[in-house]
Short mmCIF file of C-alpha atoms and ligand atoms in Angstrom, two decimals:
data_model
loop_
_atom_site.label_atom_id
_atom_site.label_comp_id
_atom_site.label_asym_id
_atom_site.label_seq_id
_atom_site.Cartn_x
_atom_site.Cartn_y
_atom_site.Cartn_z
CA UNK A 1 40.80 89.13 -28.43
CA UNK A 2 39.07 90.88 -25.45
CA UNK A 3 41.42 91.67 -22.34
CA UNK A 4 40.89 90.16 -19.08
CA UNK A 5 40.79 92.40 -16.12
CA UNK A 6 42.36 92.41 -12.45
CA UNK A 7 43.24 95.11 -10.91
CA UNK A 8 46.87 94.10 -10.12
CA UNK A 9 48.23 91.96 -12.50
CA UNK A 10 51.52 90.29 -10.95
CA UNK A 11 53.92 88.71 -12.75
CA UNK A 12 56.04 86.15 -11.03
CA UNK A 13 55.33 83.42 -8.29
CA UNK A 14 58.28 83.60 -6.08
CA UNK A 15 58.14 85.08 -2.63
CA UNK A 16 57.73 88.57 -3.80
CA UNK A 17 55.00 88.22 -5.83
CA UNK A 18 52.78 85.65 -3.65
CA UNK A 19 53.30 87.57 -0.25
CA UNK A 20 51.98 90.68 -2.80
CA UNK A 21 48.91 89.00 -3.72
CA UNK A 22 48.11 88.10 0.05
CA UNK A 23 48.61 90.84 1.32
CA UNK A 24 46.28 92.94 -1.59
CA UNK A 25 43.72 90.30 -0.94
CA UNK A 26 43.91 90.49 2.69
CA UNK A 27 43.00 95.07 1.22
CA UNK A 28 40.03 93.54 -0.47
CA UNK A 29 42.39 93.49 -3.94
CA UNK A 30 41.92 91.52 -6.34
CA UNK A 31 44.97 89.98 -8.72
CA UNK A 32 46.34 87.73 -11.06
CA UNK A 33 50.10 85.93 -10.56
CA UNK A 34 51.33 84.84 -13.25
CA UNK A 35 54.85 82.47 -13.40
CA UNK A 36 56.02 80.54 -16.80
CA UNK A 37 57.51 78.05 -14.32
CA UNK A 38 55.20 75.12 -12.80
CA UNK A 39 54.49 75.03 -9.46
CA UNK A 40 56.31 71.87 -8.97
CA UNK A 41 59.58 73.40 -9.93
CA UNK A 42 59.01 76.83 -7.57
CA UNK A 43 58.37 73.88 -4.69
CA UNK A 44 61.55 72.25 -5.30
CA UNK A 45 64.15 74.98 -6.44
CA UNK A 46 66.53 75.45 -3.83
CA UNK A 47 67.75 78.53 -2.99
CA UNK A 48 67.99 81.30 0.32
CA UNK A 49 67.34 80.14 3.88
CA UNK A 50 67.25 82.74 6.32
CA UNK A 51 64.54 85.03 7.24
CA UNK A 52 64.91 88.03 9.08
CA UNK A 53 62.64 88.51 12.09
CA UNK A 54 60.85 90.88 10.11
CA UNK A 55 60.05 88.55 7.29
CA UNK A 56 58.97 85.68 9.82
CA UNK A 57 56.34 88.54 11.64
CA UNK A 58 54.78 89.40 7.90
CA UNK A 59 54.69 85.28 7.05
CA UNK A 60 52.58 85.09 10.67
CA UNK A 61 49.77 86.69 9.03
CA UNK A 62 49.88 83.63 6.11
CA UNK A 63 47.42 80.80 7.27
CA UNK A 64 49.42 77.98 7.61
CA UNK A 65 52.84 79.46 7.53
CA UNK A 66 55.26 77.43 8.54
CA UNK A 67 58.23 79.72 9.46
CA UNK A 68 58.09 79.29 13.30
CA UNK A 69 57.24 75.09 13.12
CA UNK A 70 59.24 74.11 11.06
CA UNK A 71 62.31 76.58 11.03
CA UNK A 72 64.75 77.13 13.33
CA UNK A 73 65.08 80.42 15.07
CA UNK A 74 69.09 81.30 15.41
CA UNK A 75 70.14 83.79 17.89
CA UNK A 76 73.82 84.17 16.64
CA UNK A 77 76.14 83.10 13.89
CA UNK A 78 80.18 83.10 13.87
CA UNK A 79 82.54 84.61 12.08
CA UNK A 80 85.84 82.40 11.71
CA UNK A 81 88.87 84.08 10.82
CA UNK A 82 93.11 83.08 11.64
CA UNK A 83 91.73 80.06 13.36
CA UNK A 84 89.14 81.24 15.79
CA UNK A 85 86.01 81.63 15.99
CA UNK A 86 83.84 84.73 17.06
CA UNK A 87 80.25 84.61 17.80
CA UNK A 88 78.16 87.33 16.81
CA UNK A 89 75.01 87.18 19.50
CA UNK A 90 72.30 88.61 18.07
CA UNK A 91 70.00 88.39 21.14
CA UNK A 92 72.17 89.91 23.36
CA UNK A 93 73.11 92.82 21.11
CA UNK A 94 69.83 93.85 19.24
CA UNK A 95 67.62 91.48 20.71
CA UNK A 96 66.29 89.87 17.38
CA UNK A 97 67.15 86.75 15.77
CA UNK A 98 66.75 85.20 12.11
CA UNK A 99 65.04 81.99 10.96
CA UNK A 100 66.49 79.38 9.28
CA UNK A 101 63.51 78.34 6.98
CA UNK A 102 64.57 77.67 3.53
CA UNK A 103 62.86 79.74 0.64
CA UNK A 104 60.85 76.74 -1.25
CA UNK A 105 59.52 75.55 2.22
CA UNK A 106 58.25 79.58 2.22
CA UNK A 107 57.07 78.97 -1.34
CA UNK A 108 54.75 76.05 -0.49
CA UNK A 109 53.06 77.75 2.34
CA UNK A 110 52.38 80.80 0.74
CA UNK A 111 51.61 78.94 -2.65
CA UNK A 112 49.15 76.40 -0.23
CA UNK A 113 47.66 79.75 1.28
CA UNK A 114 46.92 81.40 -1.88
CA UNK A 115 45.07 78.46 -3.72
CA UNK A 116 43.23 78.01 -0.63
CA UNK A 117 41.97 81.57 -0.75
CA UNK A 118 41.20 80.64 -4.15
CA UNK A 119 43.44 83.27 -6.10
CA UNK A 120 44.09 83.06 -9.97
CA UNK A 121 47.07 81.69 -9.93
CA UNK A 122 48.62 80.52 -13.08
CA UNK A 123 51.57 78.20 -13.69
CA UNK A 124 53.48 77.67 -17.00
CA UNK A 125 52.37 81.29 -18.29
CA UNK A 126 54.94 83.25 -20.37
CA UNK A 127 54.88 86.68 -20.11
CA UNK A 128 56.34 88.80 -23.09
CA UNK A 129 55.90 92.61 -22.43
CA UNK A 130 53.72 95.11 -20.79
CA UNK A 131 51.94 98.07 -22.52
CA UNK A 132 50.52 101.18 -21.68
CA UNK A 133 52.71 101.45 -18.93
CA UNK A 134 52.08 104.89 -18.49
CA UNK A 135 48.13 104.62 -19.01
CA UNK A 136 45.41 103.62 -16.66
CA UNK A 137 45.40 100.29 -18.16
CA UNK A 138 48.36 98.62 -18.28
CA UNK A 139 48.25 95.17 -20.24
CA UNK A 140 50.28 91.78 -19.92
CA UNK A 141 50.55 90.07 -22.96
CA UNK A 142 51.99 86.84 -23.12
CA UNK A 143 51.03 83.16 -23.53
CA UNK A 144 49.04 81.22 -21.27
CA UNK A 145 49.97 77.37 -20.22
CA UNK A 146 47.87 75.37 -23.28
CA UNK A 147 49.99 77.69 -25.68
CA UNK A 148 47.13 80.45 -26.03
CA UNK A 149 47.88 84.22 -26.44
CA UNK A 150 47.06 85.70 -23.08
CA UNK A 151 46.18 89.57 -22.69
CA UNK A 152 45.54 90.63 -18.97
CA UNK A 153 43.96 94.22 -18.27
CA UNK A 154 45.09 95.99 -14.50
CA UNK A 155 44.91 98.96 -13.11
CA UNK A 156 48.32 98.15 -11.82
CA UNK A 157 51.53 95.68 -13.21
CA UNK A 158 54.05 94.78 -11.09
CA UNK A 159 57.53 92.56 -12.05
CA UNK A 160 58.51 90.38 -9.63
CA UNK A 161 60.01 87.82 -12.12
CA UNK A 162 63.94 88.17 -10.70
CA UNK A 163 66.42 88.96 -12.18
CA UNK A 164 65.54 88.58 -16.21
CA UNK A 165 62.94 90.31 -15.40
CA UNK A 166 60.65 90.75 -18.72
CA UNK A 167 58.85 93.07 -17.08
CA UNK A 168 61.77 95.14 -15.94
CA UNK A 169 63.27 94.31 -19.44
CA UNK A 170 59.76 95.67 -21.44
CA UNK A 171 58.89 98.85 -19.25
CA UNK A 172 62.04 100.22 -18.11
CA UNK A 173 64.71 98.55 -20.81
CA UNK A 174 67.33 96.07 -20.39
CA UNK A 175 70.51 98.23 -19.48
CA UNK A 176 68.65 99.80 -17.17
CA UNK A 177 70.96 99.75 -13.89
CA UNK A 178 73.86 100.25 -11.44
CA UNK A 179 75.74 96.28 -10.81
CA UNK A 180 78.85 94.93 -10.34
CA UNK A 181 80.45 91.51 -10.40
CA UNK A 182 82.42 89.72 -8.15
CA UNK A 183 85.69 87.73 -9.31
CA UNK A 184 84.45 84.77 -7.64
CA UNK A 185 81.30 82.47 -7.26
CA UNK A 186 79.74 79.69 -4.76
CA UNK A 187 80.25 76.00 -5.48
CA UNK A 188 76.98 75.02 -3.00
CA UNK A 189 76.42 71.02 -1.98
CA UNK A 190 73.20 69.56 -0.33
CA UNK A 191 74.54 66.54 1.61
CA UNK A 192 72.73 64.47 4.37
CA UNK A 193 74.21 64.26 7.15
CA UNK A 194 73.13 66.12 11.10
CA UNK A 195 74.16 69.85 11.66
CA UNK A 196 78.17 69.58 12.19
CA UNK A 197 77.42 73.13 14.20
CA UNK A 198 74.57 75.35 15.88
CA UNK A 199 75.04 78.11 14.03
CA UNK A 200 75.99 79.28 10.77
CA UNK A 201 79.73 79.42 10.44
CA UNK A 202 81.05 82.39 7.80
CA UNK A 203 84.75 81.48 7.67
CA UNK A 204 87.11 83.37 5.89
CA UNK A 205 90.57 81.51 5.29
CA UNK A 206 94.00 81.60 3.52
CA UNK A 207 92.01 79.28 0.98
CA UNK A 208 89.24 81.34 0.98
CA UNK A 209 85.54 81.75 1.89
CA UNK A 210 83.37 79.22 3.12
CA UNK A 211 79.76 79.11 4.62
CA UNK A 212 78.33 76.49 6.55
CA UNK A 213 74.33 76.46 6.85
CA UNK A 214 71.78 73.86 7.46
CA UNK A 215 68.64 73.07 6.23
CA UNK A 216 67.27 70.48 8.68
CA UNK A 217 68.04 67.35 10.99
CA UNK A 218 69.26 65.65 8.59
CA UNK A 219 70.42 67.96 4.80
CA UNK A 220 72.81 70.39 5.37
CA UNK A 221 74.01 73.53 2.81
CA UNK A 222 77.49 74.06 2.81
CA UNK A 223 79.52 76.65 -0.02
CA UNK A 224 82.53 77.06 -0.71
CA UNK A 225 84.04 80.38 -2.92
CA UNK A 226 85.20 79.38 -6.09
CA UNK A 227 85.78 80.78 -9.82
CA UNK A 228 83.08 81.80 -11.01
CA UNK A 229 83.85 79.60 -14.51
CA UNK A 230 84.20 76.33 -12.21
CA UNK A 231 82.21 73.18 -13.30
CA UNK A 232 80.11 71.71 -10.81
CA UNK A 233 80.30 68.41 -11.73
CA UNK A 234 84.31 68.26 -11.92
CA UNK A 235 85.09 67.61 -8.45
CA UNK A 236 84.61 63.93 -6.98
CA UNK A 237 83.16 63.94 -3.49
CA UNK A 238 86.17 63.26 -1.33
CA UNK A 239 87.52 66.31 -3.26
CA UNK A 240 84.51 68.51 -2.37
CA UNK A 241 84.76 67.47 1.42
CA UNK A 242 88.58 67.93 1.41
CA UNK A 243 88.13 71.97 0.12
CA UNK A 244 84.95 72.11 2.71
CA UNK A 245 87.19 70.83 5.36
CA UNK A 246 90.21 72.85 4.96
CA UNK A 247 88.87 76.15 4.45
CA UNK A 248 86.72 75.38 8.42
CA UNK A 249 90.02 74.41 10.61
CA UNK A 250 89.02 73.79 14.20
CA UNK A 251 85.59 71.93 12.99
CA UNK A 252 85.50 68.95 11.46
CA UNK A 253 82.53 68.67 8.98
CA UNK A 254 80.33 65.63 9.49
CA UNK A 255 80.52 64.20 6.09
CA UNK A 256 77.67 62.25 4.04
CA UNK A 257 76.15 61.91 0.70
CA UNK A 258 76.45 64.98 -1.87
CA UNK A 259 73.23 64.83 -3.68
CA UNK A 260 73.00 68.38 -4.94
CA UNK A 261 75.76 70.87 -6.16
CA UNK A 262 75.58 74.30 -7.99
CA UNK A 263 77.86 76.86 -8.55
CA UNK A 264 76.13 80.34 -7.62
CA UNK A 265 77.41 83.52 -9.78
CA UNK A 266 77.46 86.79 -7.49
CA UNK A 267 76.06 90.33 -9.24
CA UNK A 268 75.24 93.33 -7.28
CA UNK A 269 72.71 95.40 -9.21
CA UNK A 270 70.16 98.32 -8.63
CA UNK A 271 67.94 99.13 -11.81
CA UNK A 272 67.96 103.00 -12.41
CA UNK A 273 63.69 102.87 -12.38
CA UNK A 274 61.66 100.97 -9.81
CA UNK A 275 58.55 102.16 -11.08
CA UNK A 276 57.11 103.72 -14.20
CA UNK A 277 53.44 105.02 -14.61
CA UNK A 278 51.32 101.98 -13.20
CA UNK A 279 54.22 99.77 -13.45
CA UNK A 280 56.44 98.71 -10.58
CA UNK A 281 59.16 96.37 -9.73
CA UNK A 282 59.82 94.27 -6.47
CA UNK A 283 62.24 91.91 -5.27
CA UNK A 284 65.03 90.24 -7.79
CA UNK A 285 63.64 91.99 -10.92
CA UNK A 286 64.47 95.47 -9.10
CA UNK A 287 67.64 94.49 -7.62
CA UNK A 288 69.95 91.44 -6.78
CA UNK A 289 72.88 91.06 -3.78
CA UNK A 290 75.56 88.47 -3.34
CA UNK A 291 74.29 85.67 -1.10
CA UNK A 292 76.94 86.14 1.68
CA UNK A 293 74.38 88.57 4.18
CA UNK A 294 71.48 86.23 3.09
CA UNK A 295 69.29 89.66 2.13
CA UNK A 296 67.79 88.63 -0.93
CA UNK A 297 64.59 87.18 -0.25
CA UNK A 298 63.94 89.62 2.85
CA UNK A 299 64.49 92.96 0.85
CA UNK A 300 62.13 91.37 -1.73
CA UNK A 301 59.51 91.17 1.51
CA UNK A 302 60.52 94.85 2.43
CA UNK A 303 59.80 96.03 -1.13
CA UNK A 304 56.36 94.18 -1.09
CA UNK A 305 55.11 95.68 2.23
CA UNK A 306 56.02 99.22 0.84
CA UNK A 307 54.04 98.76 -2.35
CA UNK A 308 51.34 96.74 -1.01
CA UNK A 309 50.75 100.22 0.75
CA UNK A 310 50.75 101.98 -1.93
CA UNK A 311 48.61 100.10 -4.00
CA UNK A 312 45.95 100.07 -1.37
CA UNK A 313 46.17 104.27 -1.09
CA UNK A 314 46.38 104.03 -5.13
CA UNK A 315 43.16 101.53 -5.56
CA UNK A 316 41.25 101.93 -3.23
CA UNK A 317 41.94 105.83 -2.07
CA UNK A 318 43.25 107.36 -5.24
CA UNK A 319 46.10 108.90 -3.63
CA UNK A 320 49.05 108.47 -5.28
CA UNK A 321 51.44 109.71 -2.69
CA UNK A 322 52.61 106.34 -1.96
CA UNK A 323 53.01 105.06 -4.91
CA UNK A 324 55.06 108.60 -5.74
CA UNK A 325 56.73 107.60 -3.00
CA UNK A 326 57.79 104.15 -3.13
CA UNK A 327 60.75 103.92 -5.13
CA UNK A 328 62.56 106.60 -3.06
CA UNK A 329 61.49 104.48 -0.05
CA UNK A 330 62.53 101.04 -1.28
CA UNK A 331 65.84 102.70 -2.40
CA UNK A 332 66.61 103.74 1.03
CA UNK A 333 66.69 99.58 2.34
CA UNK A 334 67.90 98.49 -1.15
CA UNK A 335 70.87 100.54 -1.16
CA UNK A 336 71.96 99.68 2.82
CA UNK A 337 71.24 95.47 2.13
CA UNK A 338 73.45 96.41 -1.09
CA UNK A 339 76.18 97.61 0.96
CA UNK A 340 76.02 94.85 4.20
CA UNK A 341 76.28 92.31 1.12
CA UNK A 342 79.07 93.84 -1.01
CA UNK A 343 80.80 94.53 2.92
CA UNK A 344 79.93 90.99 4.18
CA UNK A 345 81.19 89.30 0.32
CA UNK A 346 84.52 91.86 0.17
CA UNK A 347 85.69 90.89 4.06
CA UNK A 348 85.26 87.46 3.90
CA UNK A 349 86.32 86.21 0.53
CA UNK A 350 90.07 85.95 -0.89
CA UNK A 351 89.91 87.92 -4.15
CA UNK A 352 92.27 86.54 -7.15
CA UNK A 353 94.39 89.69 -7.35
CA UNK A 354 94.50 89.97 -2.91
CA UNK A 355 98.22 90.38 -2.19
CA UNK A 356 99.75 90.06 1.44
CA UNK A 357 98.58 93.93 2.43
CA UNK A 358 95.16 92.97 0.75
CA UNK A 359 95.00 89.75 2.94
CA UNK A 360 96.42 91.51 6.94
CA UNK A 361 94.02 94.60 6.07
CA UNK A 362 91.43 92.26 5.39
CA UNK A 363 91.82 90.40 9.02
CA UNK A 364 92.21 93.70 10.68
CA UNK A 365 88.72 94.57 9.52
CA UNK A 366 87.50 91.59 10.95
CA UNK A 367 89.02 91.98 14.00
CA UNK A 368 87.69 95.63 14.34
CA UNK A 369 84.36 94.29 13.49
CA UNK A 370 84.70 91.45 16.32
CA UNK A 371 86.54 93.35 19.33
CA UNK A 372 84.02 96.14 19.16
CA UNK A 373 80.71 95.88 20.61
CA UNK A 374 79.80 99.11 18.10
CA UNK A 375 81.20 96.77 15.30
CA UNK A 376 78.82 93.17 16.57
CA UNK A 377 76.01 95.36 17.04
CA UNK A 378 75.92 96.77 13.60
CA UNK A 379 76.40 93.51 11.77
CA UNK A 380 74.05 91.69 13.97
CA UNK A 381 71.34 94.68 13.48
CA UNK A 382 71.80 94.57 9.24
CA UNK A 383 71.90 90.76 9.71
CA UNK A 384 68.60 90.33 11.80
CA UNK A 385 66.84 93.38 9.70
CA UNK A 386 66.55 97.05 9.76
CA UNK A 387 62.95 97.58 11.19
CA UNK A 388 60.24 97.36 8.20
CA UNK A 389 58.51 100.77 7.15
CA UNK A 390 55.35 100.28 6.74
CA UNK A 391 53.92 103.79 6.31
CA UNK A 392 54.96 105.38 2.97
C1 PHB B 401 71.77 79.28 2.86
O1 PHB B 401 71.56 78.50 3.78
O2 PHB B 401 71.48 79.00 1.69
C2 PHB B 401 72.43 80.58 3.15
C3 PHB B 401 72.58 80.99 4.46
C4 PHB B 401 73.20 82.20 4.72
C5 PHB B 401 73.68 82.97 3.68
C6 PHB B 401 73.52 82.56 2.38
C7 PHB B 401 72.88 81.35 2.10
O3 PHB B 401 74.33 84.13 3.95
#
């Protein structure tokens, strides 16, 4: 069967992988995404919903992006903690602000955007393995949508298909990284009902974590920290309002339909290899991060700009100093988000084993965090986004 060429093939649909093919186009690149999902279930998967100020700048250059219209810019958030409430002000201590534009809103525009421009974009392909990795010619093999065996030809592969990645898994191997668990998980509800705050409260009580976040007028997000073995369908709805309600005192939660619950497993993990030969990984298939500093999606967006860089030095230049250079570079951002999460997860959540010194500690670290200016300043600066590098 004879190949087909691009000259970046890029497997995976998600934010990662669409901003990658934009922004190559945008070089004069051509590519190929690929994504075994359909594009009806990327639309209507829910998952993050903040954007740095960072990622809302790079989704400005998307024709139609809808960042700015329909999400809502939030200049603070607050920390809750022994019954009171602390705002962090991110305006008035870096001066930036994040978005509050959930992920599959991000996933239409850029999906809209990319058709438009009339890339090959496929839905419902599988994509098994990679070879000659460390050739000129890399190769995707895989099935296409109708169930036909699929061989792409690139001059460059990259993985951004999460966190199973098979690209990761084929090129690099599947043991290949640094993680960690977390004793706990998120039980997350979609309800309708209006905002029952601003901002986004993080609160960290005697019964443990909770989050509440929006996601318009009229659906809120709200999680609360649970085990990670906990069955999403167990509790009734008065039950889920009751552990919502308790673990917020001082706000009471406007209540209204559940129609949408999940429990959310945390991980931490790094792999070992970002890139190897003309293969390269981006977003969750190079690394993942606990939800609680809402990083995910944005360090996927800081990965892409770097390679996107590279690439164009690589394909269009051959110099292949940025591409030499990109893993060390990603690392850099990958490995500070890694630590604001793990920081952001350990200080607010209660963990199984926490005894009383665990628990007082754990308050005076918020309080050091919320009496200092120093200590607002650098959560609101990892929180709104280290500034992007764009120059490898
Ligand atoms: C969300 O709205 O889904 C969300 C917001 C902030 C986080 C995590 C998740 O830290």
């Amino acid at each position: 069967m004879p190949a087909e060429r691009t000259r970046v093939a890029i497997v995976g649909a998600g934010p990662a992988g669409l901003l990658l093919s934009h922004l190559l186009e945008a070089a004069g690149i051509d590519s190929i995404v690929l994504d075994r999902r359909s594009r009806e279930e990327i639309e209507t998967t829910i998952r993050a919903g903040i954007l740095e100020q960072g990622t809302v700048e790079i989704l400005d250059s998307v024709p139609g992006s809808r960042a700015r219209t329909v999400g809502h810019r939030h200049d603070g958030i607050e920390l809750r903690f022994a019954g009171e409430g602390h705002r962090i002000d991110f305006s008035a201590l870096v001066g930036r602000s994040v978005w509050l534009y959930p992920q599959h809103e991000v996933l239409k525009d850029l999906i809209a955007a990319r058709l438009a421009a009339g890339q090959d974009l496929r839905f419902g392909a599988t994509v098994d393995r990679v070879e000659g990795a460390e050739t000129n010619t890399p190769r995707v093999i895989g099935m296409s949508s109708d169930g036909e065996p699929l061989e792409i030809a690139a001059d460059f592969v990259v993985g951004a298909d999460g966190s199973r990645s098979a690209v990761r898994n084929s090129v690099m191997g599947t043991r290949a990284g640094a993680f960690r668990e977390y004793p706990f998980a998120w039980f997350g509800i979609l309800c309708e009902a209006p905002p029952s705050s601003a901002e986004l409260i993080y609160s960290n009580s005697p019964n443990g974590f909770a989050l509440i976040s929006q996601r318009s007028e009229t659906v809120q997000r709200m999680y609360f920290q649970c085990d990670p073995d906990a069955d999403a369908n167990a509790p009734s709805e008065a039950e889920l309002w009751e552990t919502l309600q308790a673990r917020v005192p001082g706000t009471a939660l406007i209540e209204g339909p559940i129609f949408q619950r999940d429990v959310l497993r945390f991980r931490s993990f790094v792999a070992h290899e970002l890139r190897r030969g003309r293969t390269a990984l981006v977003g969750d298939a190079a690394h993942t991060v606990p939800p609680t500093g809402a990083k995910g999606m944005n360090l996927a967006v800081a990965d892409v700009i770097l390679l996107s860089r590279a690439l164009q030095a690589l394909l269009l230049e051959d110099d292949e100093r940025g591409i030499d250079a990109y893993a060390e570079a990603a690392l850099r951002r990958i490995w500070k988000a890694q630590h604001f999460s793990w920081w952001m997860t350990s200080m607010l959540h209660a963990a199984p084993d926490a005894g009383d010194f665990d628990r007082l500690r754990q308050l005076g670290e918020l309080r050091s965090v919320v009496d200092s200016e120093a200590g607002r300043t650098y959560l609101a600066e990892a929180y709104t986004g280290w500034p992007l590098q764009t120059e490898l």
